[in-house]
Coordinates of C-alpha atoms in Angstrom, one line a residue:
Chain G
M1 CA -1.8 16.6 17.4
N2 CA -5.0 14.5 17.5
A3 CA -6.9 13.5 14.4
F4 CA -9.8 16.0 15.0
L5 CA -7.5 19.0 15.3
A6 CA -5.4 17.8 12.3
L7 CA -8.6 17.6 10.2
A8 CA -9.9 21.0 11.5
L9 CA -6.7 22.8 10.7
N10 CA -6.4 21.1 7.4
G11 CA -9.9 22.2 6.5
F12 CA -8.9 25.8 7.4
R13 CA -5.7 25.4 5.3
E14 CA -7.8 24.1 2.4
A15 CA -10.2 27.1 2.5
R16 CA -7.2 29.5 2.7
R17 CA -5.8 28.0 -0.5
N18 CA -9.1 27.7 -2.3
R19 CA -9.5 30.4 -4.9
I20 CA -13.3 30.5 -4.7
T21 CA -13.2 31.0 -0.9
M22 CA -10.6 33.8 -1.2
L23 CA -12.6 35.4 -4.0
I24 CA -15.8 35.5 -2.0
A25 CA -13.8 36.8 1.1
G26 CA -12.1 39.5 -1.0
F27 CA -15.4 40.6 -2.6
A28 CA -17.0 40.7 0.9
L29 CA -14.3 42.9 2.3
L30 CA -14.4 45.2 -0.8
A31 CA -18.2 45.5 -0.5
L32 CA -17.8 46.4 3.2
L33 CA -15.3 49.1 2.3
M34 CA -17.6 50.4 -0.5
S35 CA -20.4 51.0 1.9
T36 CA -18.7 54.2 3.1
L37 CA -19.1 55.6 -0.4
L38 CA -22.8 54.9 -0.3
A39 CA -23.1 57.0 2.9
D40 CA -22.4 60.1 0.8
V41 CA -25.3 59.5 -1.7
S42 CA -27.9 58.3 0.8
V43 CA -30.5 60.4 2.6
A44 CA -30.2 58.2 5.7
S45 CA -27.6 58.8 8.4
I46 CA -24.1 57.6 7.9
E47 CA -24.3 55.2 10.8
R48 CA -27.6 53.7 9.4
V49 CA -26.0 53.1 6.0
L50 CA -22.9 51.6 7.4
V51 CA -24.8 49.3 9.7
D52 CA -27.3 48.2 7.0
M53 CA -24.7 47.7 4.3
G54 CA -22.1 46.2 6.6
L55 CA -24.2 43.6 8.4
A56 CA -26.1 42.7 5.2
G57 CA -22.9 42.3 3.3
M58 CA -21.3 40.1 6.0
S59 CA -24.4 38.0 6.2
L60 CA -24.9 37.5 2.5
M61 CA -21.3 36.6 1.8
L62 CA -20.7 34.4 4.7
V63 CA -24.0 32.5 4.2
V64 CA -23.0 31.9 0.5
L65 CA -19.6 30.7 1.7
A66 CA -21.1 28.5 4.5
I67 CA -23.4 26.8 2.0
F68 CA -20.7 26.4 -0.6
L69 CA -18.2 24.9 1.9
S70 CA -20.5 22.6 3.8
A71 CA -22.6 21.3 0.9
T72 CA -19.7 20.7 -1.5
Q73 CA -16.9 19.5 0.7
L74 CA -17.9 15.9 1.3
G75 CA -19.1 15.4 -2.2
K76 CA -15.8 16.7 -3.5
E77 CA -13.9 14.4 -1.2
I78 CA -15.8 11.4 -2.4
E79 CA -15.8 12.4 -6.1
R80 CA -12.0 13.1 -6.1
R81 CA -11.4 10.0 -3.9
T82 CA -9.3 12.0 -1.5
I83 CA -11.4 10.5 1.2
F84 CA -9.9 7.1 0.7
M85 CA -6.6 8.1 2.3
V86 CA -8.3 9.8 5.3
V87 CA -11.1 7.4 6.2
S88 CA -8.8 4.4 5.9
K89 CA -6.6 5.9 8.7
P90 CA -7.5 5.2 12.3
V91 CA -10.1 8.0 12.3
S92 CA -13.8 7.4 13.0
R93 CA -16.2 8.8 10.5
A94 CA -17.7 10.9 13.2
T95 CA -14.3 12.5 13.8
F96 CA -13.9 13.1 10.1
I97 CA -17.3 14.9 9.9
L98 CA -16.7 16.9 13.1
G99 CA -13.1 17.8 12.1
R100 CA -14.2 19.0 8.7
M101 CA -17.1 20.9 10.2
A102 CA -14.7 22.5 12.7
G103 CA -12.4 23.5 9.8
N104 CA -15.3 25.3 8.1
M105 CA -16.3 27.0 11.3
I106 CA -12.7 28.2 11.8
T107 CA -12.6 29.6 8.3
L108 CA -16.0 31.3 8.7
G109 CA -14.9 32.6 12.1
V110 CA -11.7 34.1 10.9
L111 CA -13.5 35.8 8.0
L112 CA -16.2 37.1 10.3
L113 CA -13.5 38.5 12.6
A114 CA -11.8 40.2 9.7
M115 CA -15.1 41.7 8.5
T116 CA -16.0 42.8 12.0
A117 CA -12.6 44.6 12.3
I118 CA -13.2 46.5 9.0
F119 CA -16.7 47.3 10.1
W120 CA -15.5 48.6 13.4
I121 CA -12.7 50.7 11.7
E122 CA -15.3 52.2 9.4
L123 CA -17.6 53.1 12.3
A124 CA -14.6 54.6 14.1
V125 CA -13.6 56.7 11.1
M126 CA -17.1 58.0 10.8
H127 CA -17.2 58.7 14.6
C128 CA -20.0 56.2 15.2
P129 CA -19.9 53.9 18.3
M130 CA -19.8 50.1 18.2
R131 CA -23.2 49.3 19.9
S132 CA -24.2 46.1 21.7
Q133 CA -26.9 45.5 19.1
Y134 CA -24.3 45.3 16.3
L135 CA -22.3 42.8 18.3
A136 CA -25.4 40.8 19.0
A137 CA -26.2 40.7 15.3
I138 CA -22.6 39.6 14.4
G139 CA -22.5 37.0 17.1
T140 CA -25.9 35.4 16.2
L141 CA -24.8 35.5 12.5
Y142 CA -22.0 33.1 13.5
V143 CA -24.4 30.8 15.2
E144 CA -26.6 31.0 12.1
L145 CA -23.6 29.9 10.0
L146 CA -23.2 27.0 12.4
V147 CA -26.8 25.9 11.8
L148 CA -26.4 26.2 8.0
S149 CA -23.1 24.3 8.0
S150 CA -24.6 21.5 10.0
I151 CA -27.5 21.3 7.5
G152 CA -25.1 21.3 4.6
F153 CA -23.1 18.4 6.1
A154 CA -26.2 16.4 6.9
M155 CA -27.4 16.8 3.3
S156 CA -24.0 16.0 1.7
S157 CA -23.6 12.9 3.9
F158 CA -26.0 11.1 1.6
A159 CA -26.6 13.4 -1.4
G160 CA -24.5 15.0 -4.1
S161 CA -23.0 18.5 -3.9
I162 CA -25.5 20.4 -6.1
V163 CA -28.6 18.9 -4.4
S164 CA -27.1 19.6 -1.0
A165 CA -26.3 23.2 -1.9
M166 CA -29.8 23.8 -3.3
V167 CA -31.6 22.2 -0.4
T168 CA -29.4 24.0 2.2
A169 CA -30.1 27.3 0.4
G170 CA -33.8 26.5 0.4
I171 CA -33.8 25.7 4.1
Y172 CA -32.0 29.0 4.8
I173 CA -34.7 31.0 3.0
A174 CA -37.6 28.9 4.5
G175 CA -35.9 29.1 8.0
H176 CA -36.1 32.9 7.9
L177 CA -39.8 32.5 7.0
S178 CA -40.6 29.9 9.6
G179 CA -42.5 32.3 11.8
D180 CA -44.6 33.4 8.9
I181 CA -45.2 29.7 8.0
Y182 CA -46.5 29.1 11.5
R183 CA -48.8 32.1 11.4
L184 CA -50.1 31.0 8.0
G185 CA -51.0 27.6 9.5
E186 CA -52.8 29.3 12.4
R187 CA -54.9 31.4 10.0
A188 CA -55.7 28.6 7.6
Q189 CA -59.2 27.1 7.7
N190 CA -58.0 23.8 6.3
A191 CA -56.7 21.3 9.0
L192 CA -54.3 19.8 6.5
V193 CA -52.6 23.1 5.7
T194 CA -52.4 23.9 9.4
G195 CA -50.8 20.5 10.1
V196 CA -48.3 20.8 7.3
A197 CA -47.4 24.4 8.3
K198 CA -46.9 23.4 11.9
A199 CA -44.8 20.4 10.9
A200 CA -42.6 22.6 8.6
Y201 CA -42.2 25.1 11.5
Y202 CA -40.9 22.5 13.8
F203 CA -38.7 20.8 11.1
L204 CA -37.2 24.0 9.7
P205 CA -34.5 25.9 11.7
Q206 CA -36.0 29.0 13.2
L207 CA -33.4 31.3 11.7
D208 CA -35.5 34.4 12.2
R209 CA -34.9 34.0 15.9
L210 CA -31.1 34.4 15.2
D211 CA -31.6 37.5 13.1
Y212 CA -30.7 40.6 15.1
K213 CA -30.0 42.8 12.1
P214 CA -33.3 44.7 12.5
H215 CA -32.4 45.3 16.1
A216 CA -29.1 46.8 15.0
T217 CA -30.6 48.9 12.2
H218 CA -33.4 50.3 14.4
L219 CA -31.4 50.3 17.6
L220 CA -34.0 48.1 19.4
S221 CA -33.1 46.7 22.8
V222 CA -31.7 43.2 22.8
S223 CA -32.8 40.8 25.5
G224 CA -29.9 38.7 26.7
S225 CA -32.2 35.8 27.7
D226 CA -33.8 35.8 24.2
V227 CA -30.3 35.6 22.6
A228 CA -29.3 32.8 25.0
L229 CA -32.4 30.9 24.2
A230 CA -32.0 31.3 20.5
V231 CA -28.3 30.2 20.7
A232 CA -29.2 27.2 22.8
Y233 CA -31.9 26.2 20.3
A234 CA -29.4 26.7 17.4
F235 CA -26.8 24.5 19.1
G236 CA -29.5 21.8 19.7
Y237 CA -30.6 21.9 16.1
S238 CA -27.0 21.8 14.8
G239 CA -26.3 18.8 17.2
I240 CA -29.2 16.9 15.7
M241 CA -28.1 17.7 12.1
L242 CA -24.5 16.6 12.9
A243 CA -25.8 13.4 14.5
L244 CA -27.8 12.7 11.3
A245 CA -24.7 13.5 9.2
V246 CA -22.6 11.0 11.2
L247 CA -25.3 8.4 11.0
F248 CA -25.7 8.6 7.2
F249 CA -22.0 9.0 6.6
S250 CA -21.0 6.0 8.8
R251 CA -23.2 3.7 6.7
R252 CA -22.0 5.0 3.3
D253 CA -19.9 2.9 0.9
F254 CA -17.2 4.6 -1.0
K255 CA -17.0 2.7 -4.3
Chain N
M1 CA 29.9 -15.8 6.4
A2 CA 29.7 -12.5 8.2
L3 CA 28.1 -11.1 5.0
T4 CA 25.6 -13.8 4.9
F5 CA 24.5 -13.2 8.5
F6 CA 24.4 -9.4 8.2
P7 CA 20.8 -9.1 6.8
L8 CA 19.7 -11.7 9.4
M9 CA 21.0 -9.5 12.2
R10 CA 19.3 -6.5 10.7
I11 CA 15.9 -8.3 10.6
F12 CA 16.1 -9.3 14.2
R13 CA 17.2 -5.9 15.2
S14 CA 14.3 -4.3 13.4
G15 CA 11.7 -6.5 15.1
R16 CA 9.2 -4.0 16.2
T17 CA 9.3 -2.4 19.6
R18 CA 6.3 -0.2 19.7
K19 CA 5.4 2.2 22.4
S20 CA 2.2 0.4 23.4
G21 CA 4.3 -2.6 24.3
A22 CA 1.5 -4.9 23.1
F23 CA 3.4 -5.4 19.8
T24 CA 6.8 -5.8 21.4
R25 CA 8.1 -8.9 19.8
L26 CA 11.1 -10.5 18.3
R27 CA 10.1 -11.8 15.0
C28 CA 11.3 -12.9 11.7
S29 CA 8.6 -13.7 9.3
G30 CA 8.0 -14.0 5.7
C31 CA 11.2 -15.9 5.1
I32 CA 10.1 -17.6 1.9
P33 CA 12.6 -16.3 -0.6
A34 CA 11.3 -14.1 -3.4
P35 CA 12.0 -15.7 -6.8
H36 CA 14.1 -12.7 -7.8
S37 CA 16.0 -10.3 -5.6
F38 CA 16.0 -6.6 -6.3
S39 CA 17.4 -5.4 -3.0
P40 CA 20.3 -6.0 -0.8
L41 CA 17.8 -6.9 1.9
S42 CA 16.2 -9.6 -0.2
L43 CA 15.8 -12.8 2.0
N44 CA 17.2 -15.2 -0.6
T45 CA 20.3 -15.6 1.5
L46 CA 18.4 -16.4 4.6
S47 CA 16.3 -19.3 3.5
P48 CA 18.9 -22.0 4.3
F49 CA 18.9 -20.7 7.9
L50 CA 15.3 -20.0 8.7
P51 CA 12.1 -22.0 8.5
S52 CA 9.3 -20.3 6.6
Q53 CA 6.7 -18.2 8.5
V54 CA 8.4 -18.0 11.8
T55 CA 6.6 -15.8 14.3
M56 CA 8.1 -15.6 17.7
T57 CA 6.2 -13.7 20.4
E58 CA 7.0 -13.0 24.0
D59 CA 4.1 -15.2 25.0
S60 CA 4.3 -18.1 22.7
K61 CA 1.1 -19.6 24.2
T62 CA -1.1 -16.9 22.7
P63 CA -0.8 -17.0 18.9
S64 CA -1.2 -13.5 17.5
P65 CA -4.2 -13.1 15.2
A66 CA -3.6 -13.1 11.5
P67 CA -3.1 -9.6 9.9
I68 CA -6.0 -10.3 7.5
E69 CA -8.8 -12.9 7.8
L70 CA -11.9 -13.0 5.7
K71 CA -14.6 -15.7 6.2
G72 CA -17.5 -16.1 3.8
V73 CA -17.4 -12.4 2.7
S74 CA -19.9 -11.4 0.1
K75 CA -20.7 -7.9 -1.2
Q76 CA -23.6 -6.9 -3.3
Y77 CA -23.9 -3.3 -4.6
R78 CA -27.3 -1.9 -5.3
L79 CA -27.4 0.4 -8.3
G80 CA -29.9 2.6 -10.1
F81 CA -32.2 5.4 -8.9
W82 CA -34.5 2.9 -7.0
L83 CA -31.5 0.7 -6.1
A84 CA -33.2 -2.1 -7.8
K85 CA -30.3 -3.4 -9.8
K86 CA -27.9 -5.7 -7.8
V87 CA -24.3 -6.4 -8.7
Q88 CA -22.5 -9.2 -7.0
A89 CA -18.9 -7.9 -6.5
L90 CA -17.8 -10.7 -4.1
K91 CA -19.2 -14.1 -3.3
S92 CA -18.3 -16.1 -0.1
L93 CA -14.6 -15.1 -0.1
D94 CA -12.3 -16.9 2.4
L95 CA -8.8 -15.5 2.6
K96 CA -6.1 -15.5 5.3
V97 CA -2.9 -13.6 5.1
D98 CA -0.3 -14.7 7.6
S99 CA 2.2 -12.5 9.4
G100 CA 5.2 -11.5 7.2
Q101 CA 3.8 -12.6 3.9
I102 CA 3.7 -10.7 0.7
F103 CA 0.3 -11.7 -0.6
G104 CA -0.6 -11.0 -4.2
L105 CA -4.2 -10.5 -5.3
L106 CA -4.7 -11.2 -8.9
G107 CA -7.8 -11.0 -11.1
P108 CA -9.2 -9.5 -14.3
N109 CA -11.3 -6.3 -14.2
G110 CA -14.4 -6.6 -12.0
A111 CA -12.9 -9.6 -10.2
G112 CA -13.5 -8.0 -6.8
K113 CA -9.9 -7.2 -5.8
S114 CA -10.6 -3.5 -5.1
T115 CA -13.8 -4.4 -3.3
T116 CA -11.9 -6.8 -1.1
I117 CA -9.4 -4.1 -0.3
K118 CA -12.1 -1.5 0.3
I119 CA -13.8 -3.8 2.7
L120 CA -10.6 -4.3 4.6
M121 CA -10.1 -0.6 4.8
N122 CA -13.6 0.1 6.0
L123 CA -14.4 2.1 2.9
V124 CA -17.1 -0.4 1.9
Q125 CA -19.1 -2.7 4.3
A126 CA -19.4 -6.4 3.5
S127 CA -23.0 -7.6 2.9
E128 CA -22.2 -11.0 4.6
G129 CA -19.3 -12.7 6.3
T130 CA -16.6 -11.8 8.9
V131 CA -13.7 -9.5 8.3
R132 CA -10.8 -9.2 10.7
L133 CA -7.6 -7.1 10.7
F134 CA -5.3 -8.4 13.5
G135 CA -8.4 -10.0 15.1
L136 CA -10.4 -6.7 15.0
P137 CA -13.2 -5.6 12.7
P138 CA -12.0 -3.0 10.1
S139 CA -14.5 -0.5 11.6
D140 CA -12.4 -0.4 14.7
P141 CA -9.8 2.5 14.4
K142 CA -7.4 0.4 16.5
A143 CA -7.3 -2.2 13.7
R144 CA -6.6 0.5 11.1
R145 CA -3.8 2.0 13.3
Q146 CA -1.7 -0.9 12.2
V147 CA -2.4 -0.6 8.5
G148 CA -0.9 1.5 5.8
Y149 CA -3.0 1.8 2.6
L150 CA -2.2 3.0 -0.8
P151 CA -5.3 3.2 -3.0
E152 CA -5.4 2.7 -6.7
N153 CA -4.8 6.0 -8.6
P154 CA -4.3 7.9 -5.3
M155 CA -5.6 11.4 -5.1
P156 CA -4.0 13.3 -2.3
Y157 CA -5.2 16.8 -1.3
D158 CA -3.6 18.7 -4.2
Y159 CA -3.5 22.0 -2.3
L160 CA -1.0 20.6 0.2
T161 CA 2.7 20.1 -0.4
G162 CA 4.1 16.6 -0.4
R163 CA 5.6 17.2 3.1
E164 CA 2.3 18.6 4.5
F165 CA 0.4 15.7 3.1
V166 CA 2.7 13.0 4.6
T167 CA 2.7 15.0 7.9
L168 CA -1.1 14.9 7.9
G169 CA -1.0 11.2 7.2
A170 CA 1.2 10.7 10.3
Q171 CA -1.1 12.9 12.4
L172 CA -4.2 10.9 11.3
A173 CA -2.3 7.6 11.9
G174 CA -1.7 8.7 15.5
Y175 CA 2.1 8.7 15.1
D176 CA 4.1 10.1 18.1
P177 CA 4.0 13.9 17.5
K178 CA 7.6 14.3 18.8
K179 CA 8.9 11.9 16.1
T180 CA 6.7 12.9 13.3
K181 CA 9.0 15.4 11.7
A182 CA 11.9 13.0 11.5
R183 CA 9.7 10.1 10.3
V184 CA 8.2 12.3 7.6
E185 CA 11.7 13.2 6.2
E186 CA 12.7 9.5 6.5
V187 CA 9.8 8.2 4.4
L188 CA 10.1 11.1 1.9
D189 CA 13.7 10.1 1.4
E190 CA 12.8 6.4 1.1
V191 CA 10.4 7.1 -1.8
G192 CA 12.9 9.6 -3.4
M193 CA 10.7 12.7 -2.8
T194 CA 12.8 14.8 -0.5
R195 CA 13.7 17.4 -3.2
S196 CA 10.1 17.9 -4.3
A197 CA 8.5 17.7 -0.9
G198 CA 8.0 21.5 -0.7
M199 CA 6.0 21.7 -3.9
Q200 CA 2.2 21.6 -4.0
I201 CA 0.9 18.2 -5.1
R202 CA -1.1 19.8 -7.9
R203 CA 2.2 20.4 -9.7
Y204 CA 3.3 16.8 -9.3
S205 CA 3.5 14.2 -12.1
K206 CA 1.5 11.0 -11.8
G207 CA 4.7 9.1 -10.6
M208 CA 5.4 11.7 -8.0
V209 CA 1.8 11.5 -6.7
Q210 CA 2.2 7.7 -6.5
R211 CA 5.4 8.1 -4.5
V212 CA 4.0 10.7 -2.0
A213 CA 0.9 8.5 -1.5
F214 CA 3.2 5.6 -0.8
A215 CA 5.0 7.7 1.7
Q216 CA 1.8 8.5 3.6
A217 CA 1.1 4.7 3.7
L218 CA 4.5 4.1 5.2
V219 CA 4.7 7.0 7.6
G220 CA 2.8 5.4 10.5
E221 CA 5.2 2.4 10.5
P222 CA 2.3 0.0 9.8
R223 CA 2.5 -3.8 10.5
L224 CA 0.4 -4.4 7.4
L225 CA 0.6 -2.6 4.1
I226 CA -2.3 -2.8 1.7
L227 CA -1.2 -1.7 -1.8
D228 CA -3.6 -1.4 -4.7
E229 CA -1.6 -1.1 -7.9
P230 CA 1.4 0.4 -6.3
T231 CA 3.5 0.6 -9.4
S232 CA 0.9 2.0 -11.7
G233 CA 1.9 5.2 -13.4
L234 CA 5.6 4.7 -12.6
D235 CA 8.5 4.6 -15.0
P236 CA 10.8 1.6 -14.9
V237 CA 13.1 3.3 -12.4
G238 CA 10.2 4.2 -10.1
R239 CA 8.8 0.7 -10.4
R240 CA 12.1 -0.7 -9.3
Q241 CA 12.3 1.7 -6.4
I242 CA 8.8 0.8 -5.2
R243 CA 9.7 -2.9 -5.5
D244 CA 12.8 -2.4 -3.4
I245 CA 10.8 -0.5 -0.8
I246 CA 8.3 -3.4 -0.7
L247 CA 11.1 -5.9 -0.2
H248 CA 12.7 -3.6 2.4
E249 CA 9.4 -3.5 4.3
R250 CA 9.1 -7.3 4.2
A251 CA 12.6 -7.6 5.6
K252 CA 11.4 -5.4 8.5
G253 CA 8.6 -8.0 9.1
T254 CA 5.7 -6.0 7.6
T255 CA 2.9 -8.1 6.1
I256 CA 1.9 -6.9 2.6
L257 CA -1.3 -7.4 0.6
F258 CA -0.5 -6.4 -2.9
C259 CA -3.0 -6.1 -5.8
T260 CA -1.9 -5.5 -9.3
H261 CA -2.4 -6.3 -13.0
I262 CA 1.3 -6.4 -13.5
I263 CA 1.8 -10.1 -13.2
P264 CA 5.7 -10.0 -13.3
D265 CA 5.5 -7.8 -10.2
I266 CA 3.5 -10.4 -8.3
E267 CA 5.9 -13.1 -9.5
A268 CA 8.9 -11.1 -8.4
L269 CA 7.6 -10.0 -5.1
C270 CA 4.9 -12.3 -3.7
D271 CA 5.3 -15.5 -1.8
H272 CA 1.6 -16.2 -1.8
V273 CA -1.0 -15.5 -4.4
A274 CA -4.8 -15.6 -4.7
V275 CA -6.7 -15.4 -8.0
L276 CA -10.1 -13.9 -8.0
V277 CA -12.5 -14.2 -10.9
S278 CA -16.0 -12.7 -10.9
G279 CA -16.0 -12.2 -7.2
R280 CA -14.9 -15.8 -6.4
L281 CA -11.7 -17.1 -5.2
R282 CA -10.5 -19.5 -7.9
K283 CA -6.9 -20.4 -6.9
E284 CA -4.8 -19.7 -3.8
G285 CA -1.4 -20.9 -2.7
S286 CA 2.3 -20.2 -2.5
V287 CA 3.7 -18.9 -5.7
R288 CA 6.3 -21.7 -5.7
D289 CA 3.7 -24.4 -5.2
L290 CA 1.4 -23.0 -7.9
L291 CA 4.1 -22.7 -10.4
T292 CA 5.3 -26.3 -9.9
T293 CA 1.9 -28.0 -9.9
K294 CA 2.0 -28.1 -13.7
A295 CA 4.5 -30.5 -15.2
P296 CA 7.3 -28.6 -16.9
A297 CA 7.4 -28.7 -20.7
V298 CA 10.4 -28.9 -23.0
E299 CA 10.8 -27.0 -26.3
I300 CA 12.8 -28.9 -29.0
G301 CA 14.1 -27.1 -32.1
L302 CA 15.0 -29.3 -35.0
E303 CA 15.9 -29.3 -38.7
G304 CA 15.7 -31.9 -41.5
L305 CA 12.2 -33.2 -40.9
N306 CA 8.9 -31.8 -42.0
R307 CA 5.8 -31.4 -39.9
G308 CA 4.2 -34.6 -41.1
Q309 CA 7.3 -36.7 -40.2
L310 CA 7.5 -35.1 -36.8
E311 CA 3.8 -35.8 -36.1
S312 CA 4.3 -39.5 -37.1
L313 CA 7.2 -39.7 -34.6
T314 CA 5.2 -38.3 -31.7
G315 CA 2.8 -41.2 -32.2
G316 CA -0.3 -41.3 -29.9
S317 CA 0.7 -38.5 -27.5
A318 CA 0.3 -35.3 -29.4
P319 CA 2.8 -32.5 -28.6
E320 CA 1.5 -29.4 -26.8
A321 CA 2.5 -27.2 -29.8
I322 CA 4.4 -27.4 -33.1
H323 CA 5.6 -24.1 -34.8
E324 CA 7.3 -23.8 -38.2
L325 CA 10.0 -21.2 -38.2
E326 CA 12.0 -20.6 -41.5
G327 CA 12.7 -24.2 -42.3
R328 CA 13.0 -25.2 -38.6
L329 CA 10.4 -26.8 -36.4
L330 CA 9.8 -26.0 -32.8
V331 CA 7.9 -28.6 -30.8
R332 CA 6.8 -28.4 -27.2
V333 CA 6.3 -31.7 -25.4
K334 CA 5.9 -32.8 -21.8
G335 CA 9.2 -33.1 -19.9
E336 CA 9.0 -36.9 -19.5
E337 CA 8.5 -37.4 -23.2
S338 CA 11.4 -35.2 -24.4
N339 CA 14.2 -37.8 -24.3
T340 CA 12.2 -40.4 -26.3
L341 CA 11.2 -37.8 -28.9
I342 CA 14.8 -36.5 -29.3
T343 CA 16.1 -40.1 -29.8
K344 CA 13.3 -40.7 -32.4
I345 CA 14.2 -37.4 -34.2
I346 CA 17.9 -38.3 -34.5
A347 CA 17.1 -41.8 -35.6
A348 CA 14.8 -40.4 -38.3
G349 CA 17.6 -38.2 -39.6
G350 CA 16.6 -35.0 -38.0
R351 CA 19.1 -32.6 -36.4
I352 CA 18.4 -31.1 -32.9
T353 CA 19.2 -27.4 -32.8
Q354 CA 17.9 -26.5 -29.4
V355 CA 16.5 -28.1 -26.2
Q356 CA 15.0 -25.8 -23.7
Q357 CA 12.9 -26.2 -20.6
V358 CA 9.8 -24.0 -20.6
R359 CA 9.0 -22.4 -17.3
F360 CA 5.4 -22.3 -16.3
S361 CA 4.8 -18.6 -15.5
L362 CA 2.2 -17.0 -13.2
E363 CA 0.7 -15.4 -16.3
D364 CA 0.1 -18.9 -17.7
L365 CA -1.5 -19.9 -14.4
F366 CA -3.6 -16.8 -14.4
M367 CA -4.8 -17.3 -17.9
D368 CA -5.6 -21.0 -17.2
V369 CA -7.6 -20.0 -14.1
V370 CA -9.5 -17.2 -15.9
K371 CA -10.3 -19.6 -18.8
D372 CA -11.4 -22.4 -16.5
A373 CA -13.7 -20.0 -14.7
G374 CA -15.4 -19.2 -18.0
Y375 CA -14.7 -15.5 -17.4
K376 CA -16.6 -13.0 -19.6
A377 CA -15.4 -9.5 -19.2
S378 CA -18.0 -7.6 -17.1
P379 CA -16.1 -4.9 -15.3
G380 CA -17.6 -3.9 -12.0
G381 CA -19.0 -7.3 -11.0
E382 CA -21.7 -9.7 -12.0
I383 CA -25.2 -8.3 -12.4
I384 CA -27.6 -10.6 -10.5
G385 CA -30.9 -8.8 -10.6

């Protein structure tokens, strides 16, 4: 087994044995199951409630988990000095970062699959079909988690865990508002505000492009080319973030 | 005679034959005998037969690069929010560790020992100078493939079991996957952790953590072991076991860089030592040479004379020390002056109760070096700006 795979599988094993990860995962699965109860007390259709609650629950829990894992992992390794016995092995720092990132993505992927399975079962029990819009929303959620994780790693490659988690959470919120920020810049009379808003738009990840939950809720048609473009953009953004993470981390001293 | 040659045969047989072929060599190195033997594999019995520091390679025309070589290495840490404060952890350090040596690194807190080791392990980058592991920079994973590292106060992943952690160590070290399982069991047995290997590390005692961390350092069959305080946290039995493993590794031809505060361990195990104080190399040499540079002293116990009488006998050359012990006097003089003084004491009516040669220890040497360097405790290095 090569070092990258060993690190990735170890990351997954760590998440499995981490109480916080398991607690968040358990809570997410429970919340997903509870959405069927809400269907009885809601005026909306059962399918609408299941989709709203299901996708929002998945998104919220997995985003929290992605930020927690990516922003705290490197800091924890350095603080606890577990990193000494890994980085001193014949493993490049790039392999270490990418292996750790892959471990996180395996963990998030397994949880997303488990949640999707429960969501599907719920829909089936309520005689609702699994529509392509739902799958598009779930698929792009995973890509969104990739972007967030790469930001978390880029931040934690030079900053502490708390700062990294706060900045990553802030970028997540701002990333969903990036379109609004651009429009604000266009409408502004001040050139400086316009410039800052445009700079923020290009710097922030355009996470709203990866958000297909409204399409799932309102059953809007999903364009394959739009999804492909958004995914390609997300991969590019993640690649840049990971390159920065490797660059910062390679120059870092572990005292 | 057969018994005498048995360890010799074992050493030659265990000369490394690695899969890459590049390291295939018949070698016997580090044959300087340790001052004390703790293992049946101690090389004391071999010294009459072998010259020190023998390294035989297939191609004798190309000398293999030294396992460790540092030239003019300095390290400055920048501290504070604006990184304005500078701390000089190392200053122009030159150090070479030859193949097969057990090299001890000694120094008070803040001397730069851990920084040196971290630079070697690519955990910290040197501000100046050249660092080479087997002729390659430490940033090159190929160089680190040949090194096993045990950090000070090791912190393995506590969610793993001992066996999983050592297996991960083998995987990261690039060990042959087909042989990994057997090798993991072998090193766990070597450090006495086979029975506890299935337990999660978070349930281990400090000594158990130290042993399992030692196992991960050994698992890749390294040619160089870098050990930072390997016996810290261990009970006397554990310390003895670790010392035996170190001697066993040396017998296999592994080079060992060993850093500790426990001076008797250095004295017992190392054949070469360097003393660092405030980031500078203050003394370096073979343990045997360093301990014989100072003329031996003799301690003479006597009765029947008082301190004043004794001082009058010693004349111009004052003794190194005089102690009064319940009516007896204990005087320490230079070896060459002892016979004259004993004769004078007897002639003056004194009675000699004991004559004993005082061995100059590594601890004495260490204290002398630290004192000469004008060391003032400043853990973490010297603040220079």
